[in-house]
Short mmCIF file of C-alpha atoms in Angstrom, two decimals:
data_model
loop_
_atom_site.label_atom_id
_atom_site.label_comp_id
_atom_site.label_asym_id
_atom_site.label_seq_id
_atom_site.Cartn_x
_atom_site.Cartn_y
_atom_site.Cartn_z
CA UNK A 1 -37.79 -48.52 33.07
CA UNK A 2 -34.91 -49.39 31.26
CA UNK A 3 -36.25 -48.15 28.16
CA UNK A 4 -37.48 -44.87 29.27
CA UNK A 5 -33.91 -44.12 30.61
CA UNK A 6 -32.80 -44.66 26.86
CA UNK A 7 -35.19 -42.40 25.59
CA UNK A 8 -34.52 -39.33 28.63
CA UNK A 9 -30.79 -40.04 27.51
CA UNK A 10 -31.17 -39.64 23.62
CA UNK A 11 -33.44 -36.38 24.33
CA UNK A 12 -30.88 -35.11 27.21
CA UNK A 13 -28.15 -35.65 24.24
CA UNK A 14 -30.62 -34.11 21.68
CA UNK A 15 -31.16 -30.59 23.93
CA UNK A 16 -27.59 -30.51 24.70
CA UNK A 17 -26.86 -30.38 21.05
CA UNK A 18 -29.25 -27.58 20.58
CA UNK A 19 -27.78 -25.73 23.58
CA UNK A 20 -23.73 -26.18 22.80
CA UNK A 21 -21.21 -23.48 21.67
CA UNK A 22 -22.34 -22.24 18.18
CA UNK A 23 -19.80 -23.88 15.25
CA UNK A 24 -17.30 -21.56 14.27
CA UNK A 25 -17.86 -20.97 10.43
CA UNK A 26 -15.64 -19.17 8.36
CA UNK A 27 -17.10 -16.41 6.06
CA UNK A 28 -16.50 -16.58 2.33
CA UNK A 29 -15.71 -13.08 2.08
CA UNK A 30 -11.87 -13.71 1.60
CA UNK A 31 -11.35 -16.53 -0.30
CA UNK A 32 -9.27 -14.81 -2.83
CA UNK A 33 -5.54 -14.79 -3.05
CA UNK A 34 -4.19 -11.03 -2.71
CA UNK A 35 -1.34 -8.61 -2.39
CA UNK A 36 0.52 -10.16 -5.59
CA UNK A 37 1.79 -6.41 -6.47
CA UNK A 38 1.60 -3.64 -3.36
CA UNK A 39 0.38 -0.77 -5.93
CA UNK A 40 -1.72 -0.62 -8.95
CA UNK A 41 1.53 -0.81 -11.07
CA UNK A 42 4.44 -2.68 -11.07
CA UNK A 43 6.77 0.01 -12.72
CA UNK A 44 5.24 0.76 -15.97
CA UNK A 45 2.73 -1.39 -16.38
CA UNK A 46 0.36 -1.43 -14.43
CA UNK A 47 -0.34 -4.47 -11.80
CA UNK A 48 -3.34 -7.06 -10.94
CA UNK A 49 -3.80 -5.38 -7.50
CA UNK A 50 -6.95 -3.42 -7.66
CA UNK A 51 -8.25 -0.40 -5.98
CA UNK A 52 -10.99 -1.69 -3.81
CA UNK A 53 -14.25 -0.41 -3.90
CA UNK A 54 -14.93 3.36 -2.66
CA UNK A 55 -11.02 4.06 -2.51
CA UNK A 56 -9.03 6.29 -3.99
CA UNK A 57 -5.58 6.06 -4.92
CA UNK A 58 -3.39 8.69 -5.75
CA UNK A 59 -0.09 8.18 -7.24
CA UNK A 60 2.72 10.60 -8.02
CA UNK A 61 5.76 9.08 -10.70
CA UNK A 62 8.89 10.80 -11.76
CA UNK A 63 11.33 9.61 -13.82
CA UNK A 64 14.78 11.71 -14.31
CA UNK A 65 17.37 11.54 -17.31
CA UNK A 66 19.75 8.95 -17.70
CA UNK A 67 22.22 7.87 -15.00
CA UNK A 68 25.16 7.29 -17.45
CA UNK A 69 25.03 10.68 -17.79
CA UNK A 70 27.49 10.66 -14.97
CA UNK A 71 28.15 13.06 -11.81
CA UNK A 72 28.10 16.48 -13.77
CA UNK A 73 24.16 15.73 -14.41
CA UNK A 74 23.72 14.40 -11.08
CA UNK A 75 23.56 11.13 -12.55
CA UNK A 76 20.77 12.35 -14.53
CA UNK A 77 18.61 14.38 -11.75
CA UNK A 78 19.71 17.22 -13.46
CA UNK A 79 18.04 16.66 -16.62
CA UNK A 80 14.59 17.27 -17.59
CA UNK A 81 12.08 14.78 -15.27
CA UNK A 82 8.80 13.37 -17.04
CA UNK A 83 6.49 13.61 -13.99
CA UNK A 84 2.67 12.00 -13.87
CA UNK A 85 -0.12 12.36 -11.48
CA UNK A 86 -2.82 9.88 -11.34
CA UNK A 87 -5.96 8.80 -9.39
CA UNK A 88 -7.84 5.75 -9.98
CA UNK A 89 -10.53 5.13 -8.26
CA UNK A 90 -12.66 1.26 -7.32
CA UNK A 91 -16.17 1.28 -8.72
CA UNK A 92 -16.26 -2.22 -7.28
CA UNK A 93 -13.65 -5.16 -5.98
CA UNK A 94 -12.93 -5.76 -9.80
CA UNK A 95 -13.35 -2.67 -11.46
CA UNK A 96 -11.50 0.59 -11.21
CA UNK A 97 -11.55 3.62 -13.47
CA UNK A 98 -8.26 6.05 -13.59
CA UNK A 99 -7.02 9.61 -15.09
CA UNK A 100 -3.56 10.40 -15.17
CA UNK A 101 -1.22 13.70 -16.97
CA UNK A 102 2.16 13.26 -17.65
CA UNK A 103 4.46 15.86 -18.16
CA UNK A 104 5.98 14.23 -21.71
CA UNK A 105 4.43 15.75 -24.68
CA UNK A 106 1.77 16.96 -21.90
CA UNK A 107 -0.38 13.38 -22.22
CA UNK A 108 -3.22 13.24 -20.31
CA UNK A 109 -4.89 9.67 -20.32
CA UNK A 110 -7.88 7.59 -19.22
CA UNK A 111 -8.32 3.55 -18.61
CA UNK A 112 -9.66 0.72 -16.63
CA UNK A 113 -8.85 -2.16 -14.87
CA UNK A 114 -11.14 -4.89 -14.95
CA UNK A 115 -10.25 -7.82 -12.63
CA UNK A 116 -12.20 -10.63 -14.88
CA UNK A 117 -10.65 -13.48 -12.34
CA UNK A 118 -8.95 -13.71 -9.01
CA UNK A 119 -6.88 -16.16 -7.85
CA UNK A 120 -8.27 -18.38 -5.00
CA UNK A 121 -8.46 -22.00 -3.73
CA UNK A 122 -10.81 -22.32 -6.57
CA UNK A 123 -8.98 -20.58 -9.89
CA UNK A 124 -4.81 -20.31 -10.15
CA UNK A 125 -4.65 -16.80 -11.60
CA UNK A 126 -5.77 -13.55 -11.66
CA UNK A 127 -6.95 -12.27 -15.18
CA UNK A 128 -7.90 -8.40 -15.51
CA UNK A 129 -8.43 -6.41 -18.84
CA UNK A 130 -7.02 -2.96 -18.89
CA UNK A 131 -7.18 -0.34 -21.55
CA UNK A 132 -6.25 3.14 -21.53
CA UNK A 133 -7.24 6.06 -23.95
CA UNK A 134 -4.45 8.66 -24.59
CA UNK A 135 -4.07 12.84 -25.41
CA UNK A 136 -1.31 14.99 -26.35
CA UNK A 137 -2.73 18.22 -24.93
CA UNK A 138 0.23 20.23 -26.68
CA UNK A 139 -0.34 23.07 -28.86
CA UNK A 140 1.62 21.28 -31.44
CA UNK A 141 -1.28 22.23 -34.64
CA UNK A 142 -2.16 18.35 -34.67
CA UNK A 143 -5.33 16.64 -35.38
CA UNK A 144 -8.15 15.00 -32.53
CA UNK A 145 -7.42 12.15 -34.22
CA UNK A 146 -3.71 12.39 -34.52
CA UNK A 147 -3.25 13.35 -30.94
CA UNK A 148 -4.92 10.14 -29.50
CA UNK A 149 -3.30 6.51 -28.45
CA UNK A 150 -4.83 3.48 -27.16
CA UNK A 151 -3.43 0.75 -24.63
CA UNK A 152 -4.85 -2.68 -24.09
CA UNK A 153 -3.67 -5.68 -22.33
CA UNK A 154 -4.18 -8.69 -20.59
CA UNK A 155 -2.55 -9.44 -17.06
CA UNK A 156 -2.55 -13.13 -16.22
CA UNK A 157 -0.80 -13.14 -12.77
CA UNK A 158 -0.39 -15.62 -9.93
CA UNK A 159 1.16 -15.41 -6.27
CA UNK A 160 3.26 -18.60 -6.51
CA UNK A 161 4.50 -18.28 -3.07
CA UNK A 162 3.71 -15.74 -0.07
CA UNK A 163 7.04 -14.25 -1.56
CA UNK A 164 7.06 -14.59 -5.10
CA UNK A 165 4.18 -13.29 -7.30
CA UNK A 166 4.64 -13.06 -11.79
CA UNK A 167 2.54 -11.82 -14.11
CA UNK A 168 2.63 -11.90 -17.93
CA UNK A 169 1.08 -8.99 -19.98
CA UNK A 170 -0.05 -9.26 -23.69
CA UNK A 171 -0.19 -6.31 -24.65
CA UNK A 172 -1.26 -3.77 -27.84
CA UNK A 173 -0.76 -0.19 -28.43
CA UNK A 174 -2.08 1.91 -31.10
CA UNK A 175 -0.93 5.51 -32.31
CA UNK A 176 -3.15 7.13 -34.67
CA UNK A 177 0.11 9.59 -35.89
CA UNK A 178 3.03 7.40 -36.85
CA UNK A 179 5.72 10.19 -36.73
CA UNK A 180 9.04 10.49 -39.21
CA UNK A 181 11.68 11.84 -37.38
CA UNK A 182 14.83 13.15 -38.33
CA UNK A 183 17.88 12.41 -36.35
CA UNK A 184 21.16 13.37 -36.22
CA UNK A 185 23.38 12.19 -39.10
CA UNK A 186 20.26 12.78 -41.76
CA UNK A 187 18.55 10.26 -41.01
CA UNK A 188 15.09 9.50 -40.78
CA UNK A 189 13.32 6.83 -37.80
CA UNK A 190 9.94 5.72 -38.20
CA UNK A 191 7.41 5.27 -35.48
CA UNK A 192 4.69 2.60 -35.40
CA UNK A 193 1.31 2.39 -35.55
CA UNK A 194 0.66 -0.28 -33.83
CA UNK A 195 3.07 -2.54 -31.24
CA UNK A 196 2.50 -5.69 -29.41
CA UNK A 197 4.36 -6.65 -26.57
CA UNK A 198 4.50 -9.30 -24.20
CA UNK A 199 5.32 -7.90 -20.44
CA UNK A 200 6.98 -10.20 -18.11
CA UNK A 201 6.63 -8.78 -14.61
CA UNK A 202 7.76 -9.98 -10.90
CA UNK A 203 7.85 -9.01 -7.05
CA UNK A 204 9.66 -10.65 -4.94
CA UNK A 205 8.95 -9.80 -0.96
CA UNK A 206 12.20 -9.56 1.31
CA UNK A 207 10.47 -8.82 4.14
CA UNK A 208 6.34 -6.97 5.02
CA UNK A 209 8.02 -3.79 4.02
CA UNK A 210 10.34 -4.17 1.34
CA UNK A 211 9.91 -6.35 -2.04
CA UNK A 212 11.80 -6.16 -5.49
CA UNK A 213 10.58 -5.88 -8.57
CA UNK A 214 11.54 -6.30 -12.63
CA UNK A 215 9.51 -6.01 -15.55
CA UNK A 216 10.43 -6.47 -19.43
CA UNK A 217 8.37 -5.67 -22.21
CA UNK A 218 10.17 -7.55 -25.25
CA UNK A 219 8.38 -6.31 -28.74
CA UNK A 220 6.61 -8.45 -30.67
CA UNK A 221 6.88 -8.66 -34.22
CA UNK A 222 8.23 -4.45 -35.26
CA UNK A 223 8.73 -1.96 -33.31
CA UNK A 224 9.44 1.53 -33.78
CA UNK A 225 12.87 2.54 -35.38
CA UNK A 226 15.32 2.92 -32.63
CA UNK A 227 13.58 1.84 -29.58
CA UNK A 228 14.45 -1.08 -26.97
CA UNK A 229 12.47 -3.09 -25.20
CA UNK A 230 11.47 -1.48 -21.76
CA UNK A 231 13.61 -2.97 -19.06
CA UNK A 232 12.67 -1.86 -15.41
CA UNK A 233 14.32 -3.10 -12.09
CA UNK A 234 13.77 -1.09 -8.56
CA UNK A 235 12.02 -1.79 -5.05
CA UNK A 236 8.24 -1.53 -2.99
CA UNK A 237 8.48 0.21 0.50
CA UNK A 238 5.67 -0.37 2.17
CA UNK A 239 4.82 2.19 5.23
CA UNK A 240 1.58 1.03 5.79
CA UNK A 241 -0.42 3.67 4.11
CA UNK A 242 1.81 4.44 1.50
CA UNK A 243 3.76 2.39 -0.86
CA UNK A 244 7.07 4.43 -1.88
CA UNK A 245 8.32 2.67 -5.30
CA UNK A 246 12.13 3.15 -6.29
CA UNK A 247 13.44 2.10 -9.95
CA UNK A 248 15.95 2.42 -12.67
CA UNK A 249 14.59 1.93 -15.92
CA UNK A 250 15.07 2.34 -19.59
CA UNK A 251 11.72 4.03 -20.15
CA UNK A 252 11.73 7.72 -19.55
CA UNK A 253 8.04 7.08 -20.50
CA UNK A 254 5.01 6.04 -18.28
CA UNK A 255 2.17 5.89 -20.24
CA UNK A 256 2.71 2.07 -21.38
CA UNK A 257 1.57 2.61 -25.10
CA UNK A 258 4.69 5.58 -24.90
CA UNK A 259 7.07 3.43 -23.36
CA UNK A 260 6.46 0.61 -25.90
CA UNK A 261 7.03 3.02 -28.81
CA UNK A 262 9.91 5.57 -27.53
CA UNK A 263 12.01 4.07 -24.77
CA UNK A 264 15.35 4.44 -27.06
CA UNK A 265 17.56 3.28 -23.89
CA UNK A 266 19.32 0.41 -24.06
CA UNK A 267 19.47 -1.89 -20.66
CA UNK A 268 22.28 -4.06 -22.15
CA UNK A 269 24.10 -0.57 -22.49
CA UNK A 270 23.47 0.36 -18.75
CA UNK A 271 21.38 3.18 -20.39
CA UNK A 272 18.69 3.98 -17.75
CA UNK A 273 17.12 6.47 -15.80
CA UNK A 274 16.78 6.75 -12.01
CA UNK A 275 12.67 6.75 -11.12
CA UNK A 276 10.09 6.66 -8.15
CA UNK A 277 6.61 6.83 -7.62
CA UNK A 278 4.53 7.40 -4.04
CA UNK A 279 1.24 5.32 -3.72
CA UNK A 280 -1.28 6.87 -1.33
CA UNK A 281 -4.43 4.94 -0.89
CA UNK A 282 -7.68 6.65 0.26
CA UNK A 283 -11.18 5.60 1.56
CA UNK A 284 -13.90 8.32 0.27
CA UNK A 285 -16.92 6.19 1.54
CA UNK B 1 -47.64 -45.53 24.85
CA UNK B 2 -46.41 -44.94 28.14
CA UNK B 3 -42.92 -44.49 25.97
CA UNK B 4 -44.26 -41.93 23.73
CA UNK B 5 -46.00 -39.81 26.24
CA UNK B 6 -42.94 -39.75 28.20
CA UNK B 7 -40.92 -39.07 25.27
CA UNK B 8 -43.36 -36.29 24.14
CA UNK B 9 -43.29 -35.16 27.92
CA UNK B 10 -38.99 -35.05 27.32
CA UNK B 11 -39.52 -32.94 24.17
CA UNK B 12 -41.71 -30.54 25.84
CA UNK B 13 -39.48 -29.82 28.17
CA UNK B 14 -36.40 -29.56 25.84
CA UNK B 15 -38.48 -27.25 24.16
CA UNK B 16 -39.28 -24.86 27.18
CA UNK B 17 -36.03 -24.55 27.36
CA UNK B 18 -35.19 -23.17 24.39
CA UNK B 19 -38.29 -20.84 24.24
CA UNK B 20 -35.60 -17.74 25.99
CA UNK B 21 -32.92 -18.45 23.24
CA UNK B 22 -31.87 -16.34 20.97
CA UNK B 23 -29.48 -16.30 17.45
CA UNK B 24 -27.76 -14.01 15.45
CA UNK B 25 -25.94 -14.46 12.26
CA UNK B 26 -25.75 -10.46 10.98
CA UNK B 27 -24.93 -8.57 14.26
CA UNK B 28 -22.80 -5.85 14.06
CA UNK B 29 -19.11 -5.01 15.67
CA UNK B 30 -16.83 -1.57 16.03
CA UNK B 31 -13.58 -1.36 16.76
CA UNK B 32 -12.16 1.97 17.44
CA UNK B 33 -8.30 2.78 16.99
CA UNK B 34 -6.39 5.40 17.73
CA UNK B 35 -3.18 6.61 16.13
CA UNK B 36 -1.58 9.74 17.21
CA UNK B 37 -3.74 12.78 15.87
CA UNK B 38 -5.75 10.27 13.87
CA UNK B 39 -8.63 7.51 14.66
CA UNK B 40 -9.81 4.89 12.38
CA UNK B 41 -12.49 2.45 13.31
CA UNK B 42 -13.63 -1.17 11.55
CA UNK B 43 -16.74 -2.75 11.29
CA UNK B 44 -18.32 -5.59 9.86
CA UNK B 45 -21.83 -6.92 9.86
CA UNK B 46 -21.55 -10.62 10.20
CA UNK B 47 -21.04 -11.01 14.22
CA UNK B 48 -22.56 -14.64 14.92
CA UNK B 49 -24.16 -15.02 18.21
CA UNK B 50 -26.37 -16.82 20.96
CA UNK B 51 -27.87 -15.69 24.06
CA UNK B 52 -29.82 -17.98 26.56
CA UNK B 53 -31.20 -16.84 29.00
CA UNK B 54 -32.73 -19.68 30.94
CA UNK B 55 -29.06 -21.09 31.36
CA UNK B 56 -27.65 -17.39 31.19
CA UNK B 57 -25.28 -18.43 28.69
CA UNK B 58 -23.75 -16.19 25.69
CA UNK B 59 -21.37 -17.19 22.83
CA UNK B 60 -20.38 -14.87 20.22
CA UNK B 61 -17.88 -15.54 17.33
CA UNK B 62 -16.96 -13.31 14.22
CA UNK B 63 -14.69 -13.61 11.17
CA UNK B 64 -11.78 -11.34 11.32
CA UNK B 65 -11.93 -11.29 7.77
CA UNK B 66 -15.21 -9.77 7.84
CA UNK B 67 -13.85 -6.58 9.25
CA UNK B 68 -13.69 -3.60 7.20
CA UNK B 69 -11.93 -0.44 8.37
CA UNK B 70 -12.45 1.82 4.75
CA UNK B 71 -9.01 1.44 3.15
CA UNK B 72 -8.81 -1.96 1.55
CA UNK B 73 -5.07 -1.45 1.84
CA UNK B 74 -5.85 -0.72 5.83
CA UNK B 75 -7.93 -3.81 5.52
CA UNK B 76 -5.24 -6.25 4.31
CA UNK B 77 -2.65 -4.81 6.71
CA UNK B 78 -4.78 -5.55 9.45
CA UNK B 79 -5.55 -8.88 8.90
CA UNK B 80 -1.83 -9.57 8.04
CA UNK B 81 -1.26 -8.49 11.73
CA UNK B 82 -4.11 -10.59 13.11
CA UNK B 83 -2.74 -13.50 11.26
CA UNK B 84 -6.42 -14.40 9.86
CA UNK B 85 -5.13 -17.33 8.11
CA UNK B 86 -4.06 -18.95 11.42
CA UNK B 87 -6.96 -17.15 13.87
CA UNK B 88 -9.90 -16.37 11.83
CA UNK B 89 -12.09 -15.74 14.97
CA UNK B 90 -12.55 -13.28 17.51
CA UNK B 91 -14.84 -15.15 20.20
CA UNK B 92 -16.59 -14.40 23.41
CA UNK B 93 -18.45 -17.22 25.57
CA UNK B 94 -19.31 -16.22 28.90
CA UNK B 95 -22.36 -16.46 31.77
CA UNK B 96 -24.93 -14.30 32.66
CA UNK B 97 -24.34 -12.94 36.14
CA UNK B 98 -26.84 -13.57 37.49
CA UNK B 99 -29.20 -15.73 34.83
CA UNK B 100 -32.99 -14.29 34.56
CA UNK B 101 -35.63 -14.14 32.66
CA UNK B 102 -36.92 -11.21 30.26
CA UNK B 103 -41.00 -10.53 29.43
CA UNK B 104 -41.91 -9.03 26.08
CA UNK B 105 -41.21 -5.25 26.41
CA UNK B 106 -38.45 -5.58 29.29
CA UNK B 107 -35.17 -4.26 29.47
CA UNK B 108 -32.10 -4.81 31.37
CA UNK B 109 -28.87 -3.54 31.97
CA UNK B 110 -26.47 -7.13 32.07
CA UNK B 111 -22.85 -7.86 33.18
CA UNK B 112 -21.81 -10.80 31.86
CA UNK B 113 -18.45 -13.25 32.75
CA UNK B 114 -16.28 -14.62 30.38
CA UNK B 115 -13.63 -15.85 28.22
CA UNK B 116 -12.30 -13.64 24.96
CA UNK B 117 -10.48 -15.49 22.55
CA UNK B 118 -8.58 -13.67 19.65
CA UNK B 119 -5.14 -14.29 17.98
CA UNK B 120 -4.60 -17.70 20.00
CA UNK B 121 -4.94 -16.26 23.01
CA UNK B 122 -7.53 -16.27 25.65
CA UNK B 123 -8.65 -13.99 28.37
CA UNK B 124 -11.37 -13.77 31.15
CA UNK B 125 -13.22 -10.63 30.91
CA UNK B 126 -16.45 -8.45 31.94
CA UNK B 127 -18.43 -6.74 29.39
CA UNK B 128 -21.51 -4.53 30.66
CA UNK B 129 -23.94 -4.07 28.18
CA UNK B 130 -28.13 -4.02 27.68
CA UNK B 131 -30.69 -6.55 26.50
CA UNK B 132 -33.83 -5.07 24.91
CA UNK B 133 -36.70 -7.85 24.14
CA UNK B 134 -38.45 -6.35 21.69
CA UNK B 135 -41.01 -7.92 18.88
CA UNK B 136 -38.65 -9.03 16.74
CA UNK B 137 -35.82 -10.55 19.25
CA UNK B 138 -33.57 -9.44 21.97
CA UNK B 139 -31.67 -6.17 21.15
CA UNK B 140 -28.27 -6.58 22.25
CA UNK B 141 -25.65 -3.86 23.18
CA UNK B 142 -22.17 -4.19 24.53
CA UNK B 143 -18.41 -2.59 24.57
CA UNK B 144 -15.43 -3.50 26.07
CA UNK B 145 -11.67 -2.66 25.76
CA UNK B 146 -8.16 -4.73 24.79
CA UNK B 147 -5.01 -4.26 24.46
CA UNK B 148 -3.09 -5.38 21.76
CA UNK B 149 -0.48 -6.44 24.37
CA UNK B 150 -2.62 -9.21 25.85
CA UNK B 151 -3.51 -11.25 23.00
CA UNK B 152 -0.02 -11.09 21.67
CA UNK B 153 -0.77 -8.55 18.64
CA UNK B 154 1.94 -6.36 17.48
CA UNK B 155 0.37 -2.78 16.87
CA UNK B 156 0.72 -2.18 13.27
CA UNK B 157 2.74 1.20 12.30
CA UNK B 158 1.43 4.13 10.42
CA UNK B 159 4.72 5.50 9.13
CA UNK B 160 6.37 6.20 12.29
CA UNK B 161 3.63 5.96 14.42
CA UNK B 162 2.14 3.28 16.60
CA UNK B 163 -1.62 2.07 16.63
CA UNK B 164 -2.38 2.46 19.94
CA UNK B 165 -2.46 -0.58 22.43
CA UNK B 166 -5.95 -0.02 23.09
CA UNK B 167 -9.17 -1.16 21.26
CA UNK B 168 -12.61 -0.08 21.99
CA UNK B 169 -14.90 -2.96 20.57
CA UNK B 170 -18.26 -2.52 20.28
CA UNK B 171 -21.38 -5.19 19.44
CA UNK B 172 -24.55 -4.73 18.88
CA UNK B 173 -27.15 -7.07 17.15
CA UNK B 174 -31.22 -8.09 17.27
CA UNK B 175 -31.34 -11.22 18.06
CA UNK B 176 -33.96 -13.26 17.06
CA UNK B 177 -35.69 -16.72 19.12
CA UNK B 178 -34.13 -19.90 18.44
#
């Protein structure tokens, strides 16, 4: 009797098992660290945040003329504003494919961003390749092949804290037209072919909304005659929606392979230009 | 021997029991919000679930994180407000009221009592819905509404505007015997 009372309890224990509250298991959709950058770019360069798949964003940048141009120019608002309209849009999670025009020398461009690794429980970084191909559209008499530039970089980034994210940016740009130019005095400045740079980017998050940001893209090796290294400071706002970007900056520039080879303001010099670019993120599918 | 036909006898019966239970690991869930002059709505595919209907007992979890409104942006904002990290599940265990039984080509509209659980917080609810048994399973269908309010959500802005407070939520799955 005894025994058959072990064997009615060990069943009883057996259906109650199969009859209890499912176990709560976690999906392993999300296991990957995000929101290191708010937008696709940091300032110039762009940023390890992806479009995700079947979105669209659309981002408007302006940069004015040079604040040290004091209150006569509007603190350079006055002066002639490079302006570029972009969309990018995410073939997948990791992949996204952009076109952007700038009003400078009338560039229109093309790249990628390829997230190669994400940061997650598993892996400390994010690594993505980008790469952008280059035009000047202007009726200037110049070649195909003189007109076109190439971008490429490596972003290695990590969120080291829920405030603090960095990312470091190898970078190469290629002109196919080195240009002489003559400047004032007689002189002549040389542009480069190629330039390799090594951008140092971070965000740091005050609060949901509002983050800061700097990026510096010190030259490697030469660089073209007269230029300085792009220095960029400014601010995220995020609405939910939209991400408003606000920024001084030495680059004038925002194609990254222009900024590396023309920014000719000096941040030591307080030589920089007022900025700001509107994110707008939109779901096609 | 007397053990082991009384043991077998034990089985059987667990078994019985079990024959009007029913799982789901790929149901689906809406959620419809509104925003002034604007609606979004989120949806994800992986709703877990069980229904018995011998002891008129349901239980149905999902991963927030699993939800997917169209904007990945939208996406990450949401479960920043949900606090994922902290709540990952949205869960529902209630009764069958009252329990019954369902034959091969029945249907049945079913009320059901219970407890939802999201953001820390839990609250006794009804949610009417249907039961289908089909071939394949029992066809689920169900909606309910929340507010934010009551499970201690903030409404996340869109620029200056408010999501609203309510939340219609939606489930509906095939669920298959156990």
């Amino acid at each position: 009797m005894k025994k058959h009372l072990v064997i009615f309890a060990v069943l009883c224990l057996t259906v109650l098992e199969v009859v209890a509250q499912l176990p709560r298991e976690r999906s392993n959709d999300r296991q990957v660290v995000e929101e290191l950058f708010w937008a696709p770019s940091v300032i110039i360069l762009p940023s390890v945040t992806q479009i995700p798949k079947g979105n669209v964003n659309f981002s408007i940048q302006h940069v004015f003329g040079n604040v040290s141009s004091g209150i006569s120019e509007l603190f350079g608002l006055d002066a002639s504003a490079n302006i570029r309209f972009g969309l990018d849009y995410g073939i997948s999670d990791q992949l996204s494919v952009g076109l952007g025009r700038s009003r400078f020398d009338k560039v229109v461009d093309a790249g990628f961003k390829w997230n190669v690794l994400q940061q997650s429980e598993a892996f400390p970084l994010y690594a993505s390749a980008i790469g952008n191909i280059a035009f000047d559209t202007r009726e200037n008499g110049y070649s195909t092949s003189d007109r076109q530039s190439y971008f490429v970089g490596l972003l290695l980034a990590r969120k080291v804290s829920e405030s603090l994210s960095i990312q470091l940016s190898p970078s190469w740009a290629h002109f196919n037209l080195a240009r002489d130019l003559q400047v004032f005095g007689g002189g002549i400045e040389s542009e480069k072919n190629d330039l390799f740079g090594l951008g140092m980017s971070g965000r740091y998050a005050l609060s949901d909304q509002v983050s800061l940001m700097a990026e510096w893209i010190p030259m490697l090796g030469g660089r073209s005659d007269g230029s300085h290294d792009v220095v960029s400071v400014g601010a995220n706002l995020e609405t939910g929606g939209h991400v408003f970007q606000v920024f001084l900056s030495t680059s004038q520039w925002i194609t990254p392979q222009y900024a590396m080879s023309r920014t000719r303001d000096s941040f030591s010099d307080g030589e920089v230009s007022f900025g700001f670019t509107v994110h707008r993120v939109f779901g096609i599918q | 021997m007397k053990s082991i036909l009384f043991a077998l006898s034990c089985l059987l019966i667990s078994v019985t029991c079990s024959a009007q239970s029913f799982l789901t690991k790929d149901g689906s869930v809406e959620f419809l919000s509104r925003v002034p002059l604007h609606s979004f709505s989120g949806e994800s595919s992986s709703l877990n679930g069980r229904v018995s209907l011998e002891e008129g007992t349901v239980d149905f979890y999902i991963d927030l994180e699993t939800l997917k409104t169209g904007i990945g942006k939208r996406d990450k904002d949401m479960r920043k407000v949900l606090e994922t990290k902290e709540f990952p599940f949205a869960e529902f265990v209630g009764t069958l009221d009252p329990a019954f039984e369902l034959q091969p080509g029945d249907s049945k509209p079913v009320r059901v009592s219970g407890v939802f659980s999201m953001h820390g917080i839990d609250r006794s609810i009804e949610v009417e819905g249907s039961l289908v048994y089909v071939e394949a399973g029992l066809e689920l269908e169900a909606a309910w509404t929340i507010r934010l309010e009551d499970y201690d959500i903030e409404p996340p802005r869109l620029l200056i505007m408010k999501v609203d407070q309510e939340q219609k939520i939606s489930i509906r799955a095939t669920l298959l015997p156990e």
